[in-house]
mmCIF file of C-alpha atoms and ligand atoms in Angstrom:
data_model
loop_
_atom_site.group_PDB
_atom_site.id
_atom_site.type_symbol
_atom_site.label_atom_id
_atom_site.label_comp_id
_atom_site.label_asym_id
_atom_site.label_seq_id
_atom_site.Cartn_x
_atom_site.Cartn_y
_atom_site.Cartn_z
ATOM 1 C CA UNK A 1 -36.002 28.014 170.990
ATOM 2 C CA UNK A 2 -38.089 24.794 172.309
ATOM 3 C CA UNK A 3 -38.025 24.129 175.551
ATOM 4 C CA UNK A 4 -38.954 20.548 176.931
ATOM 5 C CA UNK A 5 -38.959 20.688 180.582
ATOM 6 C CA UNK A 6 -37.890 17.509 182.682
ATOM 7 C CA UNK A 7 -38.385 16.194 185.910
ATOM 8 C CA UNK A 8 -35.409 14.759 186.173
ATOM 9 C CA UNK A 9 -33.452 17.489 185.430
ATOM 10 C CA UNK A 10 -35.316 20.062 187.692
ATOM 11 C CA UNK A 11 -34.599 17.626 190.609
ATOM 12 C CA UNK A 12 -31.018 17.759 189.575
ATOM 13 C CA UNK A 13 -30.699 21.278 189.408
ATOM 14 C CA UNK A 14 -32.289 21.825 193.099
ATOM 15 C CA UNK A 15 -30.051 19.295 194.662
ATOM 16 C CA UNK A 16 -26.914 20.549 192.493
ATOM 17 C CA UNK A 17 -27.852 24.432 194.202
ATOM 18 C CA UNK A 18 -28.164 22.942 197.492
ATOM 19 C CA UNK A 19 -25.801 22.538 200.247
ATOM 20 C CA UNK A 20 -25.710 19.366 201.955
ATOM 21 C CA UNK A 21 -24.778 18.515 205.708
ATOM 22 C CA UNK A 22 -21.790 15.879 205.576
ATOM 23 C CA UNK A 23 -22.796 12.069 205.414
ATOM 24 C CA UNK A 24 -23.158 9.245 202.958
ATOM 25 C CA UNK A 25 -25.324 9.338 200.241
ATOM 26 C CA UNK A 26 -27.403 6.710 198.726
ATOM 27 C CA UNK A 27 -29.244 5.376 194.924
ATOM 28 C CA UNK A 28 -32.062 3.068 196.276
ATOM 29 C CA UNK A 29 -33.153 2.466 193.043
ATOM 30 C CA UNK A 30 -30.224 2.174 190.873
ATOM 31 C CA UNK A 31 -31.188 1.033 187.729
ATOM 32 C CA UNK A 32 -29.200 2.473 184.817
ATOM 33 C CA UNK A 33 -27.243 4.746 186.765
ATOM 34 C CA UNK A 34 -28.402 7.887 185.371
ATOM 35 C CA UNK A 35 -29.082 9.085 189.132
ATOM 36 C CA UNK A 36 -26.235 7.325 190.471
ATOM 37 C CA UNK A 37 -23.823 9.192 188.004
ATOM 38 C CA UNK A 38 -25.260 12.404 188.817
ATOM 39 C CA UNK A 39 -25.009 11.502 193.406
ATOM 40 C CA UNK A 40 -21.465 10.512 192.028
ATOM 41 C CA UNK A 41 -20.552 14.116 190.281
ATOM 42 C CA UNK A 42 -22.061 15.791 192.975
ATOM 43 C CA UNK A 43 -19.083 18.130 195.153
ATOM 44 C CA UNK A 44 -19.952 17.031 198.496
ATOM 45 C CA UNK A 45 -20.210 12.920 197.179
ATOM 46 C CA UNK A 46 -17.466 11.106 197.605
ATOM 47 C CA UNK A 47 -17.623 7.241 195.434
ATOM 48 C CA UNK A 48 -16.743 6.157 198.367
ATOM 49 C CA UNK A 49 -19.230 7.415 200.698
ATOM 50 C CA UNK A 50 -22.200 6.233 198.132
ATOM 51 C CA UNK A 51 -24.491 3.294 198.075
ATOM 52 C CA UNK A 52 -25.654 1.913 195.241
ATOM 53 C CA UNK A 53 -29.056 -0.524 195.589
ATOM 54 C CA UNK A 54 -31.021 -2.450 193.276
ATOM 55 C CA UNK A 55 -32.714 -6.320 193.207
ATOM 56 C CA UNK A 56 -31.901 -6.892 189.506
ATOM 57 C CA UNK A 57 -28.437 -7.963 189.221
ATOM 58 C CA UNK A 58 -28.320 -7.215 185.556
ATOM 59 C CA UNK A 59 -28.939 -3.455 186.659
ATOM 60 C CA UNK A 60 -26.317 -3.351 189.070
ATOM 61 C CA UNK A 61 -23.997 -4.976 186.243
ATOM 62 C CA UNK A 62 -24.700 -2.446 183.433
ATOM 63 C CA UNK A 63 -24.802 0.816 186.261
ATOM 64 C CA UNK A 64 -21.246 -0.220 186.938
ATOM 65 C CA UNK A 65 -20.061 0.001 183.718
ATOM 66 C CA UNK A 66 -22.255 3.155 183.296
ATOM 67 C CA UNK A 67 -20.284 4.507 186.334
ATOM 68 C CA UNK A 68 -16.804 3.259 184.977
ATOM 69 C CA UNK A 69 -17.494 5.426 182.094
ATOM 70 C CA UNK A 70 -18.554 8.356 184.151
ATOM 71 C CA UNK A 71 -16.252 8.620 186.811
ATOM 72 C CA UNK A 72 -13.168 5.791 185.746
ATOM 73 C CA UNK A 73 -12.222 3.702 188.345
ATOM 74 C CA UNK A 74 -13.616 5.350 191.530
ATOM 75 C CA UNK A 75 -16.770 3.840 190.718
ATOM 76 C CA UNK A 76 -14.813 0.646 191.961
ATOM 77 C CA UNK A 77 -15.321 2.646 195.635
ATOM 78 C CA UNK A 78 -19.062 2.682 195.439
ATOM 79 C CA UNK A 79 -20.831 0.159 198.014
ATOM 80 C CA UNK A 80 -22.858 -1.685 196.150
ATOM 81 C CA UNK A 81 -25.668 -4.036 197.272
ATOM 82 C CA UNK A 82 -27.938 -6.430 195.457
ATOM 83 C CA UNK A 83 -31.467 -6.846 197.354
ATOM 84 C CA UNK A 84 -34.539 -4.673 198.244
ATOM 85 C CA UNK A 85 -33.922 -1.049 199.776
ATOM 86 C CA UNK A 86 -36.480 -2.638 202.407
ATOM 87 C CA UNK A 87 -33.091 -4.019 204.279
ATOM 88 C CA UNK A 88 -31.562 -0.124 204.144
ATOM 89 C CA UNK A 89 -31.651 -0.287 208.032
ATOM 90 C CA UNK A 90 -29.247 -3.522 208.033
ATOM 91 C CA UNK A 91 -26.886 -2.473 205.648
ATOM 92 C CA UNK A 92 -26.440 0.930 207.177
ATOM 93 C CA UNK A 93 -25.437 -0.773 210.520
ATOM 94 C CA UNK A 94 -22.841 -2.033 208.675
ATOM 95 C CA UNK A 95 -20.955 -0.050 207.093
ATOM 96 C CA UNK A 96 -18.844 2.300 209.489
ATOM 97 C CA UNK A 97 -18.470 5.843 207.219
ATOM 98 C CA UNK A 98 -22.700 5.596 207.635
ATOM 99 C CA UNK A 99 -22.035 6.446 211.584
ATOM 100 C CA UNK A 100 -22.625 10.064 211.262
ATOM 101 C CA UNK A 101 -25.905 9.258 208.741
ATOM 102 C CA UNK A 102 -26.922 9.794 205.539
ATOM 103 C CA UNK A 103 -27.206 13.154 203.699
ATOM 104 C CA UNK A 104 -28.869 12.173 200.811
ATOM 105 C CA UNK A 105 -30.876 9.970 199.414
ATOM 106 C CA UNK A 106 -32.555 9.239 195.802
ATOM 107 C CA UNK A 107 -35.582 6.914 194.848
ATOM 108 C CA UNK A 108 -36.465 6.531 191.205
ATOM 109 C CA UNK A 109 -40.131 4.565 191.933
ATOM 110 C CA UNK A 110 -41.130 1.557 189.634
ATOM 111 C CA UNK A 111 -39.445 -0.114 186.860
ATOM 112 C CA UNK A 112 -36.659 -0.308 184.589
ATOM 113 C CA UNK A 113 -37.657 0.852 180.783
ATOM 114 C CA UNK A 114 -37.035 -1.975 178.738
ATOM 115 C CA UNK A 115 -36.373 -4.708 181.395
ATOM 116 C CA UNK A 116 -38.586 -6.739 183.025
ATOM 117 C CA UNK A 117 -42.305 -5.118 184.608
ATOM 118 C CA UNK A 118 -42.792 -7.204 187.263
ATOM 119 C CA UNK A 119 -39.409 -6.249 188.653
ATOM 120 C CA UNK A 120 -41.100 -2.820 189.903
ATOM 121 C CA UNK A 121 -40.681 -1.338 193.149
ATOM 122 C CA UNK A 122 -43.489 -2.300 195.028
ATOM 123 C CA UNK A 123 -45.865 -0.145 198.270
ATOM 124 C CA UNK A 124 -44.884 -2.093 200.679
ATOM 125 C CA UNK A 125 -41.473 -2.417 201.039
ATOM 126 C CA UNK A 126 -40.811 1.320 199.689
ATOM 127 C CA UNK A 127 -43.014 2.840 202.374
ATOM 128 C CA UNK A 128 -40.684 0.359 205.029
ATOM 129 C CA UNK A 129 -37.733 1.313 203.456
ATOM 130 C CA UNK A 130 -38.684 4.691 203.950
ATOM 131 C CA UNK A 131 -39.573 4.151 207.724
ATOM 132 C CA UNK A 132 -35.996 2.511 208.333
ATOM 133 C CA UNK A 133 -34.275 5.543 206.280
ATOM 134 C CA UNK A 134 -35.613 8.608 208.041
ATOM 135 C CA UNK A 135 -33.892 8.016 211.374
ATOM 136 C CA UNK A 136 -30.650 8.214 209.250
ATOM 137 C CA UNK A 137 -31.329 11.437 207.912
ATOM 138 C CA UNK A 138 -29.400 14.047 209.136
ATOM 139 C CA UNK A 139 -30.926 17.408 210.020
ATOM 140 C CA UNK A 140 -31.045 19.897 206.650
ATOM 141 C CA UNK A 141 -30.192 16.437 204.527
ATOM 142 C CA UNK A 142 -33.132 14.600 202.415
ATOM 143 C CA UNK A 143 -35.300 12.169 200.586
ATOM 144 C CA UNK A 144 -35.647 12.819 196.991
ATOM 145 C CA UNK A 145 -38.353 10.370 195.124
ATOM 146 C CA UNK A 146 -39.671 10.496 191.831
ATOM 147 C CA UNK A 147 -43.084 9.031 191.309
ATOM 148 C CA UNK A 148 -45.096 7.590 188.364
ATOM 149 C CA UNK A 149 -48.551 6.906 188.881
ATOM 150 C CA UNK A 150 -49.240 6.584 185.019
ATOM 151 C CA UNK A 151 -49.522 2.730 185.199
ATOM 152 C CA UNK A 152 -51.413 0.659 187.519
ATOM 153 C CA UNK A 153 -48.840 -0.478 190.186
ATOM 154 C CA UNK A 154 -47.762 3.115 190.048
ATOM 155 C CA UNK A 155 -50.791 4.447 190.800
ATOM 156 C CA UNK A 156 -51.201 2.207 193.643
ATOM 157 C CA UNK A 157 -48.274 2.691 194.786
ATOM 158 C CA UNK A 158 -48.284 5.876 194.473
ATOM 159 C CA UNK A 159 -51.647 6.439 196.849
ATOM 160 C CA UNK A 160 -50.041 4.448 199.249
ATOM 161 C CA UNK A 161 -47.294 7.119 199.375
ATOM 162 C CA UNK A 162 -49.170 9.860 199.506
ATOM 163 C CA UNK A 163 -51.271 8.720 202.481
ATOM 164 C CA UNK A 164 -48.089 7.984 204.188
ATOM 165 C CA UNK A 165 -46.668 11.727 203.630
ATOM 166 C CA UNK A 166 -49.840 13.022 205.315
ATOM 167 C CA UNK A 167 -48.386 11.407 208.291
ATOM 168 C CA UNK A 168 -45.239 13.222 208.305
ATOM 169 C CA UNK A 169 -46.308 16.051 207.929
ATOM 170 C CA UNK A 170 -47.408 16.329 211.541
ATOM 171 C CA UNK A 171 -42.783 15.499 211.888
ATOM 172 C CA UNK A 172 -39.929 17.094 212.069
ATOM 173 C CA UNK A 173 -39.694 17.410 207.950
ATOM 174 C CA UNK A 174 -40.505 19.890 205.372
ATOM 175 C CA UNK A 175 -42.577 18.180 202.520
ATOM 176 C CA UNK A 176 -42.656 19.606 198.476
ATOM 177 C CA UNK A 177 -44.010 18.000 195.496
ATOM 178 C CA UNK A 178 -43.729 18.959 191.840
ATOM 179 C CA UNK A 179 -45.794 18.181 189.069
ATOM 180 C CA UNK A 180 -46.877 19.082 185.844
ATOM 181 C CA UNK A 181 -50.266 20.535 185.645
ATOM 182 C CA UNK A 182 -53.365 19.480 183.043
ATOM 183 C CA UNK A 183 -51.364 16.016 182.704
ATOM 184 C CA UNK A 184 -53.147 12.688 184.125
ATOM 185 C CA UNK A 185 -51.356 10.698 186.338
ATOM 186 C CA UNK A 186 -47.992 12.849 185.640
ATOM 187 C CA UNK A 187 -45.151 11.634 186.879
ATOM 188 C CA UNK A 188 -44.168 13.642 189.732
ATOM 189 C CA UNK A 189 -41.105 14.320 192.256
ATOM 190 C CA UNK A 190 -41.187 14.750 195.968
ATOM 191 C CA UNK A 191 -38.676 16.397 198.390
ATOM 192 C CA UNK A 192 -38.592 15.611 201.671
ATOM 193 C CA UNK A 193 -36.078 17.594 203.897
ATOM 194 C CA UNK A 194 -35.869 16.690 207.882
ATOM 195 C CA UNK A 195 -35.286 19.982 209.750
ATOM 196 C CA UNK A 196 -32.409 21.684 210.860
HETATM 197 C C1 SAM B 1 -37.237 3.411 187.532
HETATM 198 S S1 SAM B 1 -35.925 2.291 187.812
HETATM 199 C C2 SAM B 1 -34.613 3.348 188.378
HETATM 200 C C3 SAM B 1 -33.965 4.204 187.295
HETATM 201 C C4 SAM B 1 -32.612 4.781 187.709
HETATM 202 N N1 SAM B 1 -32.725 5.733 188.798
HETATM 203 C C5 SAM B 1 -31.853 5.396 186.545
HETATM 204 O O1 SAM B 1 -31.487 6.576 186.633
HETATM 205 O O2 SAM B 1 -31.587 4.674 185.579
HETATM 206 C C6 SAM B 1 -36.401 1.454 189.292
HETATM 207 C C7 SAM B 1 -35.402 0.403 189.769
HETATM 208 O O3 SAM B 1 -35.787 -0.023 191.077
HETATM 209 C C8 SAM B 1 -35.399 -1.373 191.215
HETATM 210 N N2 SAM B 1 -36.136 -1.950 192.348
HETATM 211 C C9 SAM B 1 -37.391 -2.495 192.357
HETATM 212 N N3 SAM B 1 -37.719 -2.890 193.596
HETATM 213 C C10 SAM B 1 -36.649 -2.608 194.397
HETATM 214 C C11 SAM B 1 -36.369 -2.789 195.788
HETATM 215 N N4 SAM B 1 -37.266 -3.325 196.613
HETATM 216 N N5 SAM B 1 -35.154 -2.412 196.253
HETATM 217 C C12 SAM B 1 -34.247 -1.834 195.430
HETATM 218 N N6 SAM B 1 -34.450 -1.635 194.106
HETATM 219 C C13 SAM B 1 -35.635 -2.010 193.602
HETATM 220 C C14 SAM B 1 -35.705 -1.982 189.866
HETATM 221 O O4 SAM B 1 -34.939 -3.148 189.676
HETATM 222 C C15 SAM B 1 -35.324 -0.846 188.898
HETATM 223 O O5 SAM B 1 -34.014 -0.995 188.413
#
């Protein structure tokens, strides 16, 4: 039996085990909706109490359709926004079921396969969106992010996140990180959980 092991699905299957405080839930980085479909199956996610974000319209376009497949017509409930996670803060203010905060959240860092490089997410306004989002985080809730350093905006982007982390460390949240070992610049996926 061959066994490939993903990233993807390893994050999956921790936040499928775990059990989340109630709250919204949000995709930052929606792209195809592969992460957006799984928030959606989730038990404790209603469409409804999900955002969906991305800048490219064309993602948000085929993610919906993605989702109408998935889930039928509830995806029709999902709040989706076109523009940069960076106004998460705004947008939250908003929109009255966030009032108790948000539960979970899920980044999928820099750019779309098959679309358009330059339209990568970028140091800068994912550390700020990161900053606005952790106020909203409710106690034993989350920030899941999954990281590629394996080409050059990655990688710097990718520094600039990891220098950040070492900052909240000294916080109320419990940091992990997952990698594969003996690979260069492997992708990797971080957990960050604000105490209980
Ligand atoms: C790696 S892809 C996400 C893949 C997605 N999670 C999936 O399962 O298909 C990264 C996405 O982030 C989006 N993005 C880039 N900068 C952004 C920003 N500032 N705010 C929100 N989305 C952004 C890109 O348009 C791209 O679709």
């Amino acid at each position: 039996v061959s066994f490939r092991f993903s990233l993807t699905h390893f994050c999956h299957q921790f936040l499928t085990s775990k059990t989340f405080p109630a709250g919204v839930s949000l995709d930052m980085t929606v792209g195809k909706g592969k992460d957006l479909a799984f928030l959606a199956k989730l038990t404790h996610v209603k469409p409804s109490a999900l955002m969906a974000i991305d800048v490219q319209p064309d993602a948000l376009v085929q993610a919906k359709a993605y989702l109408l497949q998935e889930i039928g017509h509830e995806a029709e409930q999902i709040e989706w926004r076109l523009g940069s996670h960076a106004l998460i803060d705004a947008w939250l203010r908003q929109w009255p079921l966030a009032k108790d905060g948000v539960s979970l959240a899920m980044y999928n860092l820099g750019y779309l396969p098959g679309s358009d490089k330059k339209l990568t997410t970028m140091a800068d306004s994912t550390l700020s969106s990161l900053e606005a989002l952790m106020p909203w985080i409710i106690p034993g809730g989350g920030i899941s992010l999954m990281v590629y350093p394996g080409h050059e905006n990655g990688r710097f982007e990718s520094q600039a996140l990891q220098f950040w982390l070492q900052g909240i460390l000294a916080q109320d949240w419990h940091l992990w990180q997952t990698a594969r070992l003996g690979a260069e610049h492997a992708p990797y996926w971080v957990w960050m959980q604000k105490n209980s």
